[in-house]
JSON list of C-alpha atoms in Angstrom, two decimals:
[
{"chain": "A", "resi": 5, "resn": "MET", "atom": "CA", "xyz": [14.97, 115.46, -184.78]},
{"chain": "A", "resi": 6, "resn": "THR", "atom": "CA", "xyz": [13.11, 113.34, -187.28]},
{"chain": "A", "resi": 7, "resn": "THR", "atom": "CA", "xyz": [9.45, 112.22, -187.22]},
{"chain": "A", "resi": 8, "resn": "PRO", "atom": "CA", "xyz": [9.31, 108.45, -186.29]},
{"chain": "A", "resi": 9, "resn": "ARG", "atom": "CA", "xyz": [7.30, 105.95, -188.28]},
{"chain": "A", "resi": 10, "resn": "VAL", "atom": "CA", "xyz": [4.00, 105.23, -186.55]},
{"chain": "A", "resi": 11, "resn": "ASP", "atom": "CA", "xyz": [3.79, 101.70, -187.81]},
{"chain": "A", "resi": 12, "resn": "ALA", "atom": "CA", "xyz": [6.61, 100.39, -189.95]},
{"chain": "A", "resi": 13, "resn": "GLY", "atom": "CA", "xyz": [4.32, 97.62, -191.29]},
{"chain": "A", "resi": 14, "resn": "VAL", "atom": "CA", "xyz": [1.88, 100.05, -192.82]},
{"chain": "A", "resi": 15, "resn": "ALA", "atom": "CA", "xyz": [2.49, 102.02, -196.02]},
{"chain": "A", "resi": 16, "resn": "PRO", "atom": "CA", "xyz": [0.72, 103.42, -199.17]},
{"chain": "A", "resi": 17, "resn": "THR", "atom": "CA", "xyz": [-0.13, 100.79, -201.76]},
{"chain": "A", "resi": 18, "resn": "ASP", "atom": "CA", "xyz": [2.10, 100.33, -204.85]},
{"chain": "A", "resi": 19, "resn": "ALA", "atom": "CA", "xyz": [-0.67, 101.90, -206.93]},
{"chain": "A", "resi": 20, "resn": "GLN", "atom": "CA", "xyz": [-0.87, 104.93, -204.66]},
{"chain": "A", "resi": 21, "resn": "ILE", "atom": "CA", "xyz": [2.88, 105.48, -204.77]},
{"chain": "A", "resi": 22, "resn": "ALA", "atom": "CA", "xyz": [2.86, 105.13, -208.61]},
{"chain": "A", "resi": 23, "resn": "ALA", "atom": "CA", "xyz": [0.02, 107.67, -208.89]},
{"chain": "A", "resi": 24, "resn": "ALA", "atom": "CA", "xyz": [1.98, 110.00, -206.58]},
{"chain": "A", "resi": 25, "resn": "ASP", "atom": "CA", "xyz": [5.15, 109.54, -208.55]},
{"chain": "A", "resi": 26, "resn": "ALA", "atom": "CA", "xyz": [3.33, 110.23, -211.88]},
{"chain": "A", "resi": 27, "resn": "ALA", "atom": "CA", "xyz": [1.81, 113.45, -210.57]},
{"chain": "A", "resi": 28, "resn": "PRO", "atom": "CA", "xyz": [3.59, 116.73, -211.29]},
{"chain": "A", "resi": 29, "resn": "GLY", "atom": "CA", "xyz": [4.79, 118.29, -207.98]},
{"chain": "A", "resi": 30, "resn": "PHE", "atom": "CA", "xyz": [7.63, 119.11, -205.66]},
{"chain": "A", "resi": 31, "resn": "MET", "atom": "CA", "xyz": [7.34, 116.77, -202.61]},
{"chain": "A", "resi": 32, "resn": "PRO", "atom": "CA", "xyz": [10.57, 114.66, -202.06]},
{"chain": "A", "resi": 33, "resn": "ALA", "atom": "CA", "xyz": [9.85, 110.99, -201.53]},
{"chain": "A", "resi": 34, "resn": "ASP", "atom": "CA", "xyz": [11.34, 110.95, -197.96]},
{"chain": "A", "resi": 35, "resn": "GLU", "atom": "CA", "xyz": [9.29, 114.00, -196.87]},
{"chain": "A", "resi": 36, "resn": "ALA", "atom": "CA", "xyz": [6.14, 112.41, -198.47]},
{"chain": "A", "resi": 37, "resn": "MET", "atom": "CA", "xyz": [6.57, 109.31, -196.39]},
{"chain": "A", "resi": 38, "resn": "ALA", "atom": "CA", "xyz": [7.17, 111.40, -193.22]},
{"chain": "A", "resi": 39, "resn": "LEU", "atom": "CA", "xyz": [3.95, 113.26, -194.13]},
{"chain": "A", "resi": 40, "resn": "TYR", "atom": "CA", "xyz": [2.12, 109.96, -194.45]},
{"chain": "A", "resi": 41, "resn": "ASP", "atom": "CA", "xyz": [3.40, 108.84, -191.03]},
{"chain": "A", "resi": 42, "resn": "VAL", "atom": "CA", "xyz": [2.39, 112.07, -189.30]},
{"chain": "A", "resi": 43, "resn": "ALA", "atom": "CA", "xyz": [-1.03, 112.14, -190.86]},
{"chain": "A", "resi": 44, "resn": "ARG", "atom": "CA", "xyz": [-1.66, 108.52, -189.82]},
{"chain": "A", "resi": 45, "resn": "GLN", "atom": "CA", "xyz": [-0.44, 109.28, -186.28]},
{"chain": "A", "resi": 46, "resn": "TYR", "atom": "CA", "xyz": [-2.80, 112.25, -185.74]},
{"chain": "A", "resi": 47, "resn": "LEU", "atom": "CA", "xyz": [-5.77, 110.65, -187.45]},
{"chain": "A", "resi": 48, "resn": "SER", "atom": "CA", "xyz": [-5.48, 107.52, -185.39]},
{"chain": "A", "resi": 49, "resn": "LYS", "atom": "CA", "xyz": [-5.32, 109.09, -181.95]},
{"chain": "A", "resi": 50, "resn": "ASP", "atom": "CA", "xyz": [-8.01, 108.15, -179.49]},
{"chain": "A", "resi": 51, "resn": "ASP", "atom": "CA", "xyz": [-9.43, 111.74, -179.52]},
{"chain": "A", "resi": 52, "resn": "ALA", "atom": "CA", "xyz": [-9.14, 112.06, -183.27]},
{"chain": "A", "resi": 53, "resn": "VAL", "atom": "CA", "xyz": [-12.00, 113.70, -185.22]},
{"chain": "A", "resi": 54, "resn": "GLY", "atom": "CA", "xyz": [-11.08, 111.90, -188.50]},
{"chain": "A", "resi": 55, "resn": "ILE", "atom": "CA", "xyz": [-10.38, 114.99, -190.60]},
{"chain": "A", "resi": 56, "resn": "GLY", "atom": "CA", "xyz": [-7.13, 116.37, -192.11]},
{"chain": "A", "resi": 57, "resn": "VAL", "atom": "CA", "xyz": [-6.72, 119.52, -194.18]},
{"chain": "A", "resi": 58, "resn": "GLU", "atom": "CA", "xyz": [-4.21, 120.29, -196.97]},
{"chain": "A", "resi": 59, "resn": "ILE", "atom": "CA", "xyz": [-3.67, 123.78, -198.11]},
{"chain": "A", "resi": 60, "resn": "GLY", "atom": "CA", "xyz": [-2.16, 123.68, -201.66]},
{"chain": "A", "resi": 61, "resn": "THR", "atom": "CA", "xyz": [-3.16, 120.71, -203.79]},
{"chain": "A", "resi": 62, "resn": "TYR", "atom": "CA", "xyz": [-1.54, 121.36, -207.11]},
{"chain": "A", "resi": 63, "resn": "CYS", "atom": "CA", "xyz": [-1.76, 117.95, -208.91]},
{"chain": "A", "resi": 64, "resn": "GLY", "atom": "CA", "xyz": [-2.24, 115.78, -205.78]},
{"chain": "A", "resi": 65, "resn": "LYS", "atom": "CA", "xyz": [1.23, 114.39, -205.29]},
{"chain": "A", "resi": 66, "resn": "SER", "atom": "CA", "xyz": [1.27, 115.02, -201.43]},
{"chain": "A", "resi": 67, "resn": "THR", "atom": "CA", "xyz": [-2.46, 114.54, -201.26]},
{"chain": "A", "resi": 68, "resn": "VAL", "atom": "CA", "xyz": [-1.98, 110.91, -202.17]},
{"chain": "A", "resi": 69, "resn": "TYR", "atom": "CA", "xyz": [0.13, 110.33, -198.93]},
{"chain": "A", "resi": 70, "resn": "LEU", "atom": "CA", "xyz": [-2.39, 112.09, -196.79]},
{"chain": "A", "resi": 71, "resn": "GLY", "atom": "CA", "xyz": [-5.37, 110.17, -198.31]},
{"chain": "A", "resi": 72, "resn": "ALA", "atom": "CA", "xyz": [-3.36, 106.86, -198.07]},
{"chain": "A", "resi": 73, "resn": "ALA", "atom": "CA", "xyz": [-3.02, 107.55, -194.30]},
{"chain": "A", "resi": 74, "resn": "ALA", "atom": "CA", "xyz": [-6.73, 108.38, -193.93]},
{"chain": "A", "resi": 75, "resn": "GLN", "atom": "CA", "xyz": [-8.26, 105.67, -196.08]},
{"chain": "A", "resi": 76, "resn": "PRO", "atom": "CA", "xyz": [-7.81, 102.56, -193.79]},
{"chain": "A", "resi": 77, "resn": "LEU", "atom": "CA", "xyz": [-8.87, 104.63, -190.79]},
{"chain": "A", "resi": 78, "resn": "GLY", "atom": "CA", "xyz": [-12.20, 105.76, -192.42]},
{"chain": "A", "resi": 79, "resn": "ALA", "atom": "CA", "xyz": [-10.96, 109.37, -192.07]},
{"chain": "A", "resi": 80, "resn": "THR", "atom": "CA", "xyz": [-11.33, 112.14, -194.61]},
{"chain": "A", "resi": 81, "resn": "VAL", "atom": "CA", "xyz": [-8.77, 114.55, -196.13]},
{"chain": "A", "resi": 82, "resn": "VAL", "atom": "CA", "xyz": [-10.04, 117.90, -197.43]},
{"chain": "A", "resi": 83, "resn": "THR", "atom": "CA", "xyz": [-7.51, 119.54, -199.87]},
{"chain": "A", "resi": 84, "resn": "ILE", "atom": "CA", "xyz": [-7.93, 123.11, -200.89]},
{"chain": "A", "resi": 85, "resn": "ASP", "atom": "CA", "xyz": [-6.61, 124.92, -204.02]},
{"chain": "A", "resi": 86, "resn": "HIS", "atom": "CA", "xyz": [-7.87, 127.44, -206.55]},
{"chain": "A", "resi": 87, "resn": "HIS", "atom": "CA", "xyz": [-5.86, 125.34, -209.08]},
{"chain": "A", "resi": 88, "resn": "ARG", "atom": "CA", "xyz": [-4.50, 128.52, -211.01]},
{"chain": "A", "resi": 89, "resn": "GLY", "atom": "CA", "xyz": [-1.07, 127.94, -209.66]},
{"chain": "A", "resi": 90, "resn": "SER", "atom": "CA", "xyz": [1.21, 129.99, -207.34]},
{"chain": "A", "resi": 91, "resn": "GLU", "atom": "CA", "xyz": [3.41, 132.76, -208.50]},
{"chain": "A", "resi": 92, "resn": "GLU", "atom": "CA", "xyz": [6.20, 130.35, -209.50]},
{"chain": "A", "resi": 93, "resn": "HIS", "atom": "CA", "xyz": [3.87, 128.39, -211.78]},
{"chain": "A", "resi": 94, "resn": "GLN", "atom": "CA", "xyz": [2.94, 131.40, -213.99]},
{"chain": "A", "resi": 95, "resn": "PRO", "atom": "CA", "xyz": [4.30, 131.97, -217.49]},
{"chain": "A", "resi": 96, "resn": "GLY", "atom": "CA", "xyz": [7.98, 133.13, -217.54]},
{"chain": "A", "resi": 97, "resn": "TRP", "atom": "CA", "xyz": [8.57, 131.57, -214.12]},
{"chain": "A", "resi": 98, "resn": "GLU", "atom": "CA", "xyz": [10.72, 128.54, -213.27]},
{"chain": "A", "resi": 99, "resn": "TYR", "atom": "CA", "xyz": [8.00, 125.97, -212.56]},
{"chain": "A", "resi": 100, "resn": "HIS", "atom": "CA", "xyz": [5.54, 126.90, -215.33]},
{"chain": "A", "resi": 101, "resn": "ASP", "atom": "CA", "xyz": [4.25, 123.81, -217.05]},
{"chain": "A", "resi": 102, "resn": "THR", "atom": "CA", "xyz": [2.58, 124.41, -220.36]},
{"chain": "A", "resi": 103, "resn": "ALA", "atom": "CA", "xyz": [0.90, 120.98, -220.27]},
{"chain": "A", "resi": 104, "resn": "LEU", "atom": "CA", "xyz": [-1.28, 122.22, -217.40]},
{"chain": "A", "resi": 105, "resn": "VAL", "atom": "CA", "xyz": [-2.55, 125.32, -219.25]},
{"chain": "A", "resi": 106, "resn": "ASP", "atom": "CA", "xyz": [-6.28, 125.26, -219.96]},
{"chain": "A", "resi": 107, "resn": "PRO", "atom": "CA", "xyz": [-6.60, 126.19, -223.74]},
{"chain": "A", "resi": 108, "resn": "HIS", "atom": "CA", "xyz": [-10.11, 127.75, -223.06]},
{"chain": "A", "resi": 109, "resn": "THR", "atom": "CA", "xyz": [-8.92, 130.25, -220.53]},
{"chain": "A", "resi": 110, "resn": "GLY", "atom": "CA", "xyz": [-5.23, 130.38, -221.37]},
{"chain": "A", "resi": 111, "resn": "THR", "atom": "CA", "xyz": [-4.37, 130.02, -217.69]},
{"chain": "A", "resi": 112, "resn": "LEU", "atom": "CA", "xyz": [-2.98, 127.26, -215.55]},
{"chain": "A", "resi": 113, "resn": "ASP", "atom": "CA", "xyz": [-5.64, 124.77, -214.39]},
{"chain": "A", "resi": 114, "resn": "THR", "atom": "CA", "xyz": [-4.39, 121.83, -212.37]},
{"chain": "A", "resi": 115, "resn": "SER", "atom": "CA", "xyz": [-7.84, 120.57, -211.17]},
{"chain": "A", "resi": 116, "resn": "ALA", "atom": "CA", "xyz": [-8.23, 117.89, -213.82]},
{"chain": "A", "resi": 117, "resn": "ARG", "atom": "CA", "xyz": [-4.80, 116.56, -213.18]},
{"chain": "A", "resi": 118, "resn": "PHE", "atom": "CA", "xyz": [-5.54, 116.41, -209.52]},
{"chain": "A", "resi": 119, "resn": "ARG", "atom": "CA", "xyz": [-8.71, 114.35, -210.18]},
{"chain": "A", "resi": 120, "resn": "ARG", "atom": "CA", "xyz": [-6.79, 111.95, -212.30]},
{"chain": "A", "resi": 121, "resn": "THR", "atom": "CA", "xyz": [-4.29, 111.48, -209.47]},
{"chain": "A", "resi": 122, "resn": "MET", "atom": "CA", "xyz": [-7.02, 110.72, -206.99]},
{"chain": "A", "resi": 123, "resn": "PHE", "atom": "CA", "xyz": [-8.63, 108.23, -209.45]},
{"chain": "A", "resi": 124, "resn": "ASP", "atom": "CA", "xyz": [-5.37, 106.41, -210.11]},
{"chain": "A", "resi": 125, "resn": "ALA", "atom": "CA", "xyz": [-4.70, 106.23, -206.35]},
{"chain": "A", "resi": 126, "resn": "GLY", "atom": "CA", "xyz": [-8.14, 104.94, -205.48]},
{"chain": "A", "resi": 127, "resn": "LEU", "atom": "CA", "xyz": [-8.86, 107.90, -203.13]},
{"chain": "A", "resi": 128, "resn": "GLU", "atom": "CA", "xyz": [-11.93, 109.55, -204.62]},
{"chain": "A", "resi": 129, "resn": "GLU", "atom": "CA", "xyz": [-14.07, 108.39, -201.64]},
{"chain": "A", "resi": 130, "resn": "THR", "atom": "CA", "xyz": [-11.44, 109.56, -199.11]},
{"chain": "A", "resi": 131, "resn": "VAL", "atom": "CA", "xyz": [-10.26, 113.01, -200.44]},
{"chain": "A", "resi": 132, "resn": "ILE", "atom": "CA", "xyz": [-12.55, 115.99, -200.91]},
{"chain": "A", "resi": 133, "resn": "GLY", "atom": "CA", "xyz": [-11.21, 118.66, -203.15]},
{"chain": "A", "resi": 134, "resn": "MET", "atom": "CA", "xyz": [-12.32, 122.29, -202.55]},
{"chain": "A", "resi": 135, "resn": "LEU", "atom": "CA", "xyz": [-11.75, 124.42, -205.56]},
{"chain": "A", "resi": 136, "resn": "THR", "atom": "CA", "xyz": [-11.24, 127.86, -204.04]},
{"chain": "A", "resi": 137, "resn": "ARG", "atom": "CA", "xyz": [-8.74, 130.06, -202.32]},
{"chain": "A", "resi": 138, "resn": "SER", "atom": "CA", "xyz": [-7.85, 128.84, -198.82]},
{"chain": "A", "resi": 139, "resn": "THR", "atom": "CA", "xyz": [-9.02, 132.00, -197.18]},
{"chain": "A", "resi": 140, "resn": "THR", "atom": "CA", "xyz": [-12.42, 131.74, -198.85]},
{"chain": "A", "resi": 141, "resn": "ALA", "atom": "CA", "xyz": [-12.76, 128.08, -197.79]},
{"chain": "A", "resi": 142, "resn": "ALA", "atom": "CA", "xyz": [-11.97, 129.08, -194.22]},
{"chain": "A", "resi": 143, "resn": "ARG", "atom": "CA", "xyz": [-14.87, 131.44, -194.13]},
{"chain": "A", "resi": 144, "resn": "VAL", "atom": "CA", "xyz": [-17.25, 128.41, -194.51]},
{"chain": "A", "resi": 145, "resn": "TRP", "atom": "CA", "xyz": [-15.18, 125.92, -192.46]},
{"chain": "A", "resi": 146, "resn": "GLY", "atom": "CA", "xyz": [-16.68, 125.03, -189.06]},
{"chain": "A", "resi": 147, "resn": "ARG", "atom": "CA", "xyz": [-14.98, 122.18, -187.30]},
{"chain": "A", "resi": 148, "resn": "PRO", "atom": "CA", "xyz": [-11.66, 121.15, -185.77]},
{"chain": "A", "resi": 149, "resn": "ALA", "atom": "CA", "xyz": [-9.09, 119.16, -187.79]},
{"chain": "A", "resi": 150, "resn": "ASP", "atom": "CA", "xyz": [-6.62, 116.53, -186.64]},
{"chain": "A", "resi": 151, "resn": "PHE", "atom": "CA", "xyz": [-3.94, 118.31, -188.80]},
{"chain": "A", "resi": 152, "resn": "VAL", "atom": "CA", "xyz": [-3.56, 121.24, -191.12]},
{"chain": "A", "resi": 153, "resn": "PHE", "atom": "CA", "xyz": [-0.80, 120.93, -193.70]},
{"chain": "A", "resi": 154, "resn": "ILE", "atom": "CA", "xyz": [0.24, 124.36, -195.10]},
{"chain": "A", "resi": 155, "resn": "ASP", "atom": "CA", "xyz": [1.88, 123.96, -198.51]},
{"chain": "A", "resi": 156, "resn": "GLY", "atom": "CA", "xyz": [0.16, 126.69, -200.55]},
{"chain": "A", "resi": 157, "resn": "GLY", "atom": "CA", "xyz": [1.40, 129.93, -202.08]},
{"chain": "A", "resi": 158, "resn": "HIS", "atom": "CA", "xyz": [4.88, 130.84, -200.85]},
{"chain": "A", "resi": 159, "resn": "SER", "atom": "CA", "xyz": [4.51, 134.65, -201.05]},
{"chain": "A", "resi": 160, "resn": "SER", "atom": "CA", "xyz": [4.55, 136.36, -197.70]},
{"chain": "A", "resi": 161, "resn": "GLU", "atom": "CA", "xyz": [0.86, 137.36, -198.05]},
{"chain": "A", "resi": 162, "resn": "ALA", "atom": "CA", "xyz": [-0.31, 133.89, -199.01]},
{"chain": "A", "resi": 163, "resn": "ALA", "atom": "CA", "xyz": [1.65, 132.09, -196.23]},
{"chain": "A", "resi": 164, "resn": "GLN", "atom": "CA", "xyz": [0.61, 134.55, -193.62]},
{"chain": "A", "resi": 165, "resn": "ASP", "atom": "CA", "xyz": [-3.09, 134.37, -194.74]},
{"chain": "A", "resi": 166, "resn": "ASP", "atom": "CA", "xyz": [-2.92, 130.59, -194.69]},
{"chain": "A", "resi": 167, "resn": "LEU", "atom": "CA", "xyz": [-1.59, 130.52, -191.14]},
{"chain": "A", "resi": 168, "resn": "ALA", "atom": "CA", "xyz": [-4.16, 133.05, -189.84]},
{"chain": "A", "resi": 169, "resn": "ALA", "atom": "CA", "xyz": [-7.10, 131.40, -191.48]},
{"chain": "A", "resi": 170, "resn": "TRP", "atom": "CA", "xyz": [-6.33, 127.73, -190.68]},
{"chain": "A", "resi": 171, "resn": "SER", "atom": "CA", "xyz": [-4.03, 127.37, -187.61]},
{"chain": "A", "resi": 172, "resn": "PRO", "atom": "CA", "xyz": [-7.08, 128.09, -185.36]},
{"chain": "A", "resi": 173, "resn": "TRP", "atom": "CA", "xyz": [-8.85, 124.97, -186.63]},
{"chain": "A", "resi": 174, "resn": "VAL", "atom": "CA", "xyz": [-6.14, 122.56, -185.45]},
{"chain": "A", "resi": 175, "resn": "ARG", "atom": "CA", "xyz": [-7.65, 120.76, -182.50]},
{"chain": "A", "resi": 176, "resn": "LEU", "atom": "CA", "xyz": [-5.91, 120.61, -179.12]},
{"chain": "A", "resi": 177, "resn": "GLY", "atom": "CA", "xyz": [-3.34, 117.81, -179.44]},
{"chain": "A", "resi": 178, "resn": "GLY", "atom": "CA", "xyz": [-3.57, 117.97, -183.26]},
{"chain": "A", "resi": 179, "resn": "ALA", "atom": "CA", "xyz": [-0.81, 119.02, -185.67]},
{"chain": "A", "resi": 180, "resn": "LEU", "atom": "CA", "xyz": [0.13, 122.01, -187.77]},
{"chain": "A", "resi": 181, "resn": "LEU", "atom": "CA", "xyz": [2.43, 120.88, -190.56]},
{"chain": "A", "resi": 182, "resn": "ILE", "atom": "CA", "xyz": [4.33, 123.41, -192.59]},
{"chain": "A", "resi": 183, "resn": "HIS", "atom": "CA", "xyz": [6.32, 122.50, -195.71]},
{"chain": "A", "resi": 184, "resn": "ASP", "atom": "CA", "xyz": [9.37, 124.13, -197.32]},
{"chain": "A", "resi": 185, "resn": "VAL", "atom": "CA", "xyz": [10.73, 125.54, -194.04]},
{"chain": "A", "resi": 186, "resn": "PHE", "atom": "CA", "xyz": [14.43, 126.53, -194.56]},
{"chain": "A", "resi": 187, "resn": "PRO", "atom": "CA", "xyz": [16.24, 128.20, -191.76]},
{"chain": "A", "resi": 188, "resn": "ASP", "atom": "CA", "xyz": [19.09, 129.15, -194.16]},
{"chain": "A", "resi": 189, "resn": "PRO", "atom": "CA", "xyz": [17.83, 131.71, -196.64]},
{"chain": "A", "resi": 190, "resn": "ALA", "atom": "CA", "xyz": [20.30, 130.24, -199.24]},
{"chain": "A", "resi": 191, "resn": "ASP", "atom": "CA", "xyz": [18.18, 127.04, -199.27]},
{"chain": "A", "resi": 192, "resn": "GLY", "atom": "CA", "xyz": [14.74, 128.43, -199.99]},
{"chain": "A", "resi": 193, "resn": "GLY", "atom": "CA", "xyz": [12.13, 131.28, -199.64]},
{"chain": "A", "resi": 194, "resn": "ARG", "atom": "CA", "xyz": [11.45, 132.85, -196.29]},
{"chain": "A", "resi": 195, "resn": "PRO", "atom": "CA", "xyz": [7.62, 132.96, -195.99]},
{"chain": "A", "resi": 196, "resn": "PRO", "atom": "CA", "xyz": [7.23, 129.27, -194.84]},
{"chain": "A", "resi": 197, "resn": "PHE", "atom": "CA", "xyz": [10.06, 129.72, -192.30]},
{"chain": "A", "resi": 198, "resn": "GLU", "atom": "CA", "xyz": [8.41, 133.08, -191.09]},
{"chain": "A", "resi": 199, "resn": "ILE", "atom": "CA", "xyz": [5.02, 131.46, -190.47]},
{"chain": "A", "resi": 200, "resn": "TYR", "atom": "CA", "xyz": [6.70, 128.47, -188.76]},
{"chain": "A", "resi": 201, "resn": "GLU", "atom": "CA", "xyz": [8.49, 130.94, -186.38]},
{"chain": "A", "resi": 202, "resn": "LYS", "atom": "CA", "xyz": [5.26, 132.90, -185.86]},
{"chain": "A", "resi": 203, "resn": "ALA", "atom": "CA", "xyz": [3.35, 129.69, -184.85]},
{"chain": "A", "resi": 204, "resn": "LEU", "atom": "CA", "xyz": [5.97, 128.75, -182.40]},
{"chain": "A", "resi": 205, "resn": "ALA", "atom": "CA", "xyz": [6.09, 132.26, -180.98]},
{"chain": "A", "resi": 206, "resn": "SER", "atom": "CA", "xyz": [2.32, 132.26, -180.35]},
{"chain": "A", "resi": 207, "resn": "GLY", "atom": "CA", "xyz": [2.79, 129.67, -177.63]},
{"chain": "A", "resi": 208, "resn": "ASP", "atom": "CA", "xyz": [-0.06, 127.64, -179.00]},
{"chain": "A", "resi": 209, "resn": "PHE", "atom": "CA", "xyz": [2.33, 125.09, -180.70]},
{"chain": "A", "resi": 210, "resn": "THR", "atom": "CA", "xyz": [5.46, 123.19, -179.86]},
{"chain": "A", "resi": 211, "resn": "GLU", "atom": "CA", "xyz": [7.67, 121.52, -182.38]},
{"chain": "A", "resi": 212, "resn": "VAL", "atom": "CA", "xyz": [7.51, 117.69, -182.26]},
{"chain": "A", "resi": 213, "resn": "GLY", "atom": "CA", "xyz": [9.06, 116.62, -185.60]},
{"chain": "A", "resi": 214, "resn": "VAL", "atom": "CA", "xyz": [11.48, 117.61, -188.35]},
{"chain": "A", "resi": 215, "resn": "HIS", "atom": "CA", "xyz": [12.00, 115.81, -191.61]},
{"chain": "A", "resi": 216, "resn": "GLY", "atom": "CA", "xyz": [13.81, 117.70, -194.25]},
{"chain": "A", "resi": 217, "resn": "SER", "atom": "CA", "xyz": [11.86, 120.90, -194.86]},
{"chain": "A", "resi": 218, "resn": "LEU", "atom": "CA", "xyz": [8.78, 119.56, -193.19]},
{"chain": "A", "resi": 219, "resn": "ARG", "atom": "CA", "xyz": [8.01, 120.86, -189.72]},
{"chain": "A", "resi": 220, "resn": "VAL", "atom": "CA", "xyz": [5.49, 119.17, -187.29]},
{"chain": "A", "resi": 221, "resn": "LEU", "atom": "CA", "xyz": [4.05, 121.41, -184.60]},
{"chain": "A", "resi": 222, "resn": "GLU", "atom": "CA", "xyz": [1.56, 120.16, -182.06]},
{"chain": "A", "resi": 223, "resn": "ARG", "atom": "CA", "xyz": [-1.14, 122.35, -180.53]},
{"chain": "A", "resi": 224, "resn": "ILE", "atom": "CA", "xyz": [-0.58, 122.57, -176.76]},
{"chain": "A", "resi": 225, "resn": "ARG", "atom": "CA", "xyz": [-3.30, 125.18, -175.88]}
]
């Protein structure tokens, strides 16, 4: 099952696609467009509240597609990240990028690169960046969201915490989006697949779309 295009005549601008392409990140182009379509679908429903949430910003590659969907609708995307990187971004790991290390602290800091991406994409008035851990942000959050996109830390603890903290905020009829879901362990890590299974097992969500490793679950109760 693949997620259909909401409106084949609507797409991110060339400048937005260029900004996303230039940003460091790990979202394949076809999954990014599927993310755009799904965000636009749920933000434009008659009962939409006009807010989408992204857990895991990094440098804003996927955020561009979410913001591009929200912008013409007058909706808002809130993207949450501590900007110190996940486990795989740390020194000695496969995805460590020395260009993103802050010389003052000696640690990874992707916040400035994220702001550059939003500037280049023309999305500074559409996207709100929260610089904190997702579980900390959840403690002060207080309203339903049309979608929550989980693409943060891929350790078991981080993934489970993101699901527990943020899935309750998906409004009835809204969507829980989970990235890097691989049923075959040979294809990728298990935590995103495990929270995908947990969300379905709760009975609160049903699967309505699949595109690559992106899963779209709609809240039904």
